Short mmCIF file of C-alpha atoms in Angstrom, two decimals:
data_model
loop_
_atom_site.label_atom_id
_atom_site.label_comp_id
_atom_site.label_asym_id
_atom_site.label_seq_id
_atom_site.Cartn_x
_atom_site.Cartn_y
_atom_site.Cartn_z
CA MET A 2 19.66 95.63 115.95
CA ASP A 3 22.08 94.89 118.79
CA THR A 4 22.24 96.80 122.05
CA ILE A 5 25.84 97.65 122.89
CA SER A 6 25.09 99.60 126.07
CA GLU A 7 22.30 101.41 127.90
CA ASN A 8 22.98 103.77 130.80
CA ARG A 9 20.69 105.79 133.01
CA CYS A 10 21.21 109.46 132.17
CA PHE A 11 19.37 112.55 133.49
CA GLY A 12 16.28 110.48 134.19
CA GLY A 13 16.34 108.89 130.74
CA THR A 14 18.54 106.39 128.93
CA GLN A 15 21.67 106.86 126.85
CA GLY A 16 21.94 103.87 124.56
CA VAL A 17 24.42 102.72 121.93
CA TYR A 18 23.20 100.35 119.23
CA ARG A 19 24.58 98.52 116.19
CA HIS A 20 22.73 97.35 113.10
CA ALA A 21 23.47 96.02 109.63
CA SER A 22 23.15 98.76 107.01
CA ASP A 23 22.03 98.04 103.47
CA ALA A 24 23.08 101.56 102.44
CA THR A 25 26.72 101.22 103.49
CA GLY A 26 27.07 97.44 103.32
CA THR A 27 28.57 97.49 106.81
CA ASP A 28 27.50 97.40 110.43
CA MET A 29 26.75 100.91 111.68
CA THR A 30 26.76 102.15 115.27
CA PHE A 31 24.75 105.07 116.66
CA GLY A 32 23.92 106.65 119.99
CA LEU A 33 20.38 107.47 121.10
CA PHE A 34 19.34 109.40 124.21
CA LEU A 35 15.74 108.89 125.25
CA PRO A 36 14.34 111.24 127.92
CA ALA A 37 12.07 109.98 130.68
CA GLU A 38 8.99 111.06 128.70
CA ALA A 39 9.67 108.37 126.10
CA ALA A 40 8.30 105.81 128.57
CA ASP A 41 4.85 107.36 128.05
CA GLY A 42 4.90 107.78 124.28
CA PRO A 43 6.78 109.21 121.30
CA VAL A 44 9.00 112.25 121.93
CA PRO A 45 10.47 114.87 119.56
CA VAL A 46 13.86 114.12 117.98
CA LEU A 47 17.00 116.24 117.58
CA TRP A 48 19.60 114.79 115.21
CA TYR A 49 23.24 115.64 115.92
CA LEU A 50 25.71 115.10 113.06
CA SER A 51 29.37 115.02 114.05
CA GLY A 52 32.47 116.35 112.36
CA LEU A 53 35.69 115.05 110.86
CA THR A 54 37.41 112.15 112.66
CA CYS A 55 34.44 111.67 115.00
CA THR A 56 32.36 108.58 115.68
CA HIS A 57 28.91 108.48 117.30
CA GLU A 58 30.70 108.76 120.65
CA ASN A 59 32.34 112.20 120.53
CA ALA A 60 29.24 114.35 120.82
CA MET A 61 27.47 111.78 122.97
CA VAL A 62 30.24 112.09 125.58
CA LYS A 63 31.56 115.65 125.12
CA ALA A 64 28.71 117.92 123.97
CA GLY A 65 26.73 117.92 127.22
CA ALA A 66 23.48 117.75 125.28
CA GLN A 67 21.65 115.12 127.36
CA GLN A 68 21.05 117.41 130.33
CA TRP A 69 19.33 120.03 128.22
CA ALA A 70 17.46 117.48 126.10
CA ALA A 71 16.15 115.85 129.28
CA GLU A 72 14.84 119.20 130.51
CA GLN A 73 12.98 119.66 127.23
CA GLY A 74 11.79 116.06 126.81
CA ILE A 75 13.66 115.62 123.52
CA ALA A 76 15.49 112.57 122.16
CA LEU A 77 18.99 112.89 120.70
CA VAL A 78 20.36 110.80 117.83
CA PHE A 79 24.13 110.56 117.32
CA PRO A 80 24.94 108.75 114.03
CA ASP A 81 28.45 107.76 113.01
CA THR A 82 30.23 109.87 110.40
CA SER A 83 31.12 107.11 107.92
CA PRO A 84 31.11 103.37 107.28
CA ARG A 85 33.87 101.42 108.98
CA GLY A 86 35.35 97.95 109.12
CA PRO A 87 37.32 95.46 107.04
CA GLY A 88 37.12 96.13 103.33
CA VAL A 89 36.00 99.74 103.74
CA PRO A 90 38.41 102.05 101.87
CA ASP A 91 40.29 104.69 103.79
CA ASP A 92 42.84 107.44 103.24
CA ALA A 93 45.90 108.43 105.20
CA ALA A 94 44.55 111.99 105.56
CA TYR A 95 42.07 112.68 108.37
CA ASP A 96 39.68 114.55 106.07
CA LEU A 97 38.91 111.75 103.60
CA GLY A 98 37.72 108.18 104.07
CA GLN A 99 36.71 106.65 107.38
CA GLY A 100 35.54 109.35 109.77
CA ALA A 101 35.01 111.75 106.86
CA GLY A 102 31.90 110.68 104.95
CA PHE A 103 30.73 114.29 104.40
CA TYR A 104 27.10 113.09 104.37
CA VAL A 105 27.03 112.44 100.62
CA ASN A 106 26.39 109.37 98.45
CA ALA A 107 29.71 108.66 96.75
CA THR A 108 29.61 107.82 93.05
CA GLN A 109 33.35 107.31 92.46
CA ASP A 110 35.60 104.32 93.10
CA PRO A 111 36.75 103.15 95.56
CA TRP A 112 34.24 105.00 97.72
CA ALA A 113 30.91 104.28 96.02
CA GLU A 114 30.40 100.77 97.39
CA HIS A 115 30.22 101.83 101.05
CA PHE A 116 30.16 105.63 101.37
CA GLN A 117 26.42 106.17 101.02
CA MET A 118 26.03 108.36 104.08
CA TRP A 119 23.30 110.59 102.62
CA SER A 120 21.01 107.59 102.15
CA TYR A 121 21.97 106.19 105.52
CA VAL A 122 21.26 109.35 107.52
CA THR A 123 18.22 110.59 105.61
CA ASP A 124 16.48 107.26 104.92
CA GLU A 125 17.76 104.03 106.41
CA LEU A 126 18.60 105.12 109.96
CA PRO A 127 15.35 107.09 110.40
CA ARG A 128 13.31 104.06 109.30
CA ALA A 129 15.19 101.86 111.77
CA LEU A 130 14.74 104.33 114.62
CA PHE A 131 11.06 105.10 114.16
CA SER A 132 10.18 101.44 113.84
CA ARG A 133 11.79 100.53 117.17
CA PHE A 134 11.88 103.50 119.56
CA ALA A 135 9.32 105.90 121.02
CA LEU A 136 10.14 108.79 118.66
CA ASP A 137 7.75 111.26 117.05
CA GLU A 138 8.42 111.24 113.31
CA GLY A 139 6.35 114.41 112.91
CA ARG A 140 8.59 116.46 115.21
CA GLN A 141 12.24 116.45 114.11
CA ALA A 142 15.07 118.99 114.17
CA ILE A 143 18.71 118.74 113.15
CA THR A 144 22.05 120.17 114.23
CA GLY A 145 25.73 119.35 113.80
CA HIS A 146 29.31 120.48 114.20
CA SER A 147 31.81 121.32 111.43
CA MET A 148 31.39 118.62 108.75
CA GLY A 149 28.23 117.69 110.63
CA GLY A 150 27.05 121.28 110.47
CA HIS A 151 27.47 121.05 106.70
CA GLY A 152 25.38 117.88 106.77
CA ALA A 153 22.70 119.39 109.00
CA LEU A 154 22.26 122.47 106.82
CA THR A 155 22.19 120.62 103.51
CA ILE A 156 19.85 117.88 104.75
CA ALA A 157 17.47 120.40 106.29
CA MET A 158 17.22 122.36 103.05
CA HIS A 159 16.56 119.17 101.08
CA PHE A 160 13.91 118.00 103.56
CA PRO A 161 12.19 121.21 104.71
CA ASP A 162 8.94 119.40 105.54
CA ARG A 163 10.75 117.00 107.86
CA PHE A 164 12.67 119.39 110.07
CA ALA A 165 11.13 122.15 112.17
CA SER A 166 14.50 123.88 112.68
CA VAL A 167 18.19 123.62 111.89
CA SER A 168 21.29 124.79 113.73
CA ALA A 169 25.01 124.28 113.44
CA PHE A 170 28.24 124.80 115.37
CA ALA A 171 31.06 126.10 113.14
CA PRO A 172 29.60 124.51 110.01
CA ILE A 173 31.42 124.04 106.72
CA CYS A 174 29.12 126.42 104.84
CA ASN A 175 30.65 126.70 101.39
CA PRO A 176 32.58 123.47 100.65
CA MET A 177 32.74 124.10 96.90
CA GLU A 178 35.10 126.99 97.69
CA SER A 179 37.00 125.33 100.53
CA ASP A 180 39.83 122.86 101.05
CA TRP A 181 37.24 121.06 103.19
CA GLY A 182 35.03 120.33 100.22
CA ARG A 183 36.86 120.50 96.90
CA LYS A 184 39.11 117.59 97.79
CA GLN A 185 36.33 115.44 99.21
CA PHE A 186 33.70 116.25 96.58
CA THR A 187 36.18 115.45 93.81
CA ALA A 188 36.98 112.12 95.45
CA TYR A 189 33.41 111.13 96.28
CA LEU A 190 31.37 112.80 93.52
CA GLY A 191 33.82 113.33 90.66
CA PRO A 192 35.07 116.48 88.92
CA ASN A 193 31.69 117.78 87.65
CA THR A 194 31.10 120.68 90.04
CA ALA A 195 27.44 120.93 89.04
CA LEU A 196 26.92 117.72 91.03
CA TRP A 197 28.46 119.32 94.10
CA GLU A 198 25.88 122.08 94.38
CA ALA A 199 23.32 119.83 96.08
CA HIS A 200 25.75 119.54 99.01
CA ASP A 201 26.84 123.15 99.42
CA ALA A 202 24.85 125.03 102.07
CA THR A 203 25.62 128.45 100.62
CA VAL A 204 24.44 127.43 97.15
CA LEU A 205 21.33 125.80 98.63
CA MET A 206 20.54 128.82 100.76
CA ARG A 207 20.64 131.10 97.74
CA ALA A 208 18.46 128.70 95.71
CA ARG A 209 16.05 127.28 98.30
CA GLY A 210 16.33 128.74 101.76
CA PHE A 211 14.67 127.04 104.71
CA PRO A 212 11.13 127.70 105.96
CA GLY A 213 11.97 127.30 109.65
CA PRO A 214 14.36 129.06 112.02
CA VAL A 215 18.14 128.78 111.58
CA LEU A 216 20.83 129.25 114.25
CA ILE A 217 24.59 129.29 113.57
CA ASP A 218 27.38 129.71 116.12
CA THR A 219 31.01 130.05 115.07
CA GLY A 220 33.98 131.14 117.19
CA THR A 221 36.09 134.12 116.22
CA ALA A 222 39.22 132.15 117.20
CA ASP A 223 38.25 129.07 115.18
CA GLN A 224 41.54 127.61 113.97
CA PHE A 225 39.82 126.25 110.86
CA GLY A 226 37.93 129.42 110.04
CA ASN A 227 39.35 129.64 106.52
CA HIS A 228 37.73 126.27 105.73
CA LEU A 229 34.23 127.19 106.88
CA GLY A 230 32.93 129.82 104.44
CA THR A 231 31.00 131.64 107.16
CA GLU A 232 31.08 134.96 105.32
CA ALA A 233 29.71 133.44 102.12
CA PHE A 234 26.86 131.81 104.02
CA ALA A 235 26.08 135.08 105.82
CA ALA A 236 25.83 136.81 102.44
CA ALA A 237 23.50 134.07 101.19
CA LEU A 238 21.30 134.48 104.26
CA ALA A 239 21.07 138.22 103.66
CA ALA A 240 20.38 137.84 99.94
CA ARG A 241 17.64 135.31 100.64
CA ARG A 242 16.17 137.38 103.50
CA GLN A 243 16.32 134.13 105.46
CA HIS A 244 15.00 134.12 109.02
CA ALA A 245 18.24 133.24 110.83
CA THR A 246 20.57 134.04 113.69
CA LEU A 247 24.31 133.86 113.00
CA ARG A 248 26.51 134.55 116.01
CA LEU A 249 30.29 135.03 116.02
CA GLN A 250 31.33 134.04 119.52
CA PRO A 251 34.39 136.03 120.73
CA GLY A 252 37.47 133.96 121.49
CA TYR A 253 35.95 130.51 120.93
CA ASP A 254 37.69 127.90 118.79
CA HIS A 255 36.55 124.74 116.94
CA SER A 256 36.60 122.37 119.91
CA TYR A 257 33.93 120.66 121.99
CA PHE A 258 34.60 123.24 124.69
CA PHE A 259 32.95 125.65 122.26
CA VAL A 260 30.15 123.24 121.37
CA SER A 261 29.30 122.42 124.98
CA THR A 262 29.26 126.10 125.95
CA PHE A 263 26.41 126.89 123.57
CA MET A 264 24.62 123.54 123.56
CA GLU A 265 21.89 124.71 125.95
CA ASP A 266 21.08 127.57 123.57
CA HIS A 267 20.76 125.18 120.63
CA VAL A 268 18.60 122.62 122.41
CA SER A 269 16.30 125.38 123.69
CA PHE A 270 16.15 126.84 120.18
CA HIS A 271 15.05 123.50 118.74
CA ALA A 272 12.62 122.82 121.59
CA GLU A 273 10.77 126.03 120.82
CA ALA A 274 10.40 124.98 117.19
CA LEU A 275 9.56 121.34 117.94
CA TYR A 276 6.86 122.09 120.46
CA GLY A 277 5.43 124.74 118.16
CA VAL A 278 4.70 122.07 115.51
CA THR A 279 1.07 121.06 115.44
CA GLU A 280 0.06 117.49 114.82
#
């Protein structure tokens, strides 16, 4: 693992690192914020999954999460959103290919060789992190924005014993019924829609639910609101009787101005769950 940069940040360290990934067959870059408490031993971890077109850097620079994580003594992980580099397939559209991995393991050509983001985020990157840094594997939470909110919700419901809590900013909640989902799932997973269900948060909520707390924020002025499926997810929450808070924030759009406004709420929400976990 190579260190690209490390900067002092709110008493801790904001680092950027690169490592060779077996899952994607490429080098992968991620950001990691370690609070001051990490110098004394392992700290809880909050994963942040980013949205379409983003790299590890967008949330790391724009979300304003480090200040609140430092106050709570929580580490932040910022993975990239897809494999990149020479030989990695791409698409001219912003919502497919590099920057648009959708946190799935692709099975279709030309994507299958490198686009194994589910395995990367849920298996390979955690193993690399916990073997090197002062992180508490027994205290993890997950959040994300847009495509990353989709990833956070689906991963949390597949790994309920791993994550104490899950939240999302303007998540893609029902991709099977959305232009942000049907196109990508067809490309990555093929036309059999039964295989898509494992990556649709609304379907998973109806079938599985999540044992911990759930927090969703979406703006009423979100310019991509028709892609998100918020109403379908709300209905699934109600049908499941899921313990959750879903807030429609008046006038907010899909941008990082929205994300940064409510980041303190989300970090505090996860801190309550993380510090409530007993060893």
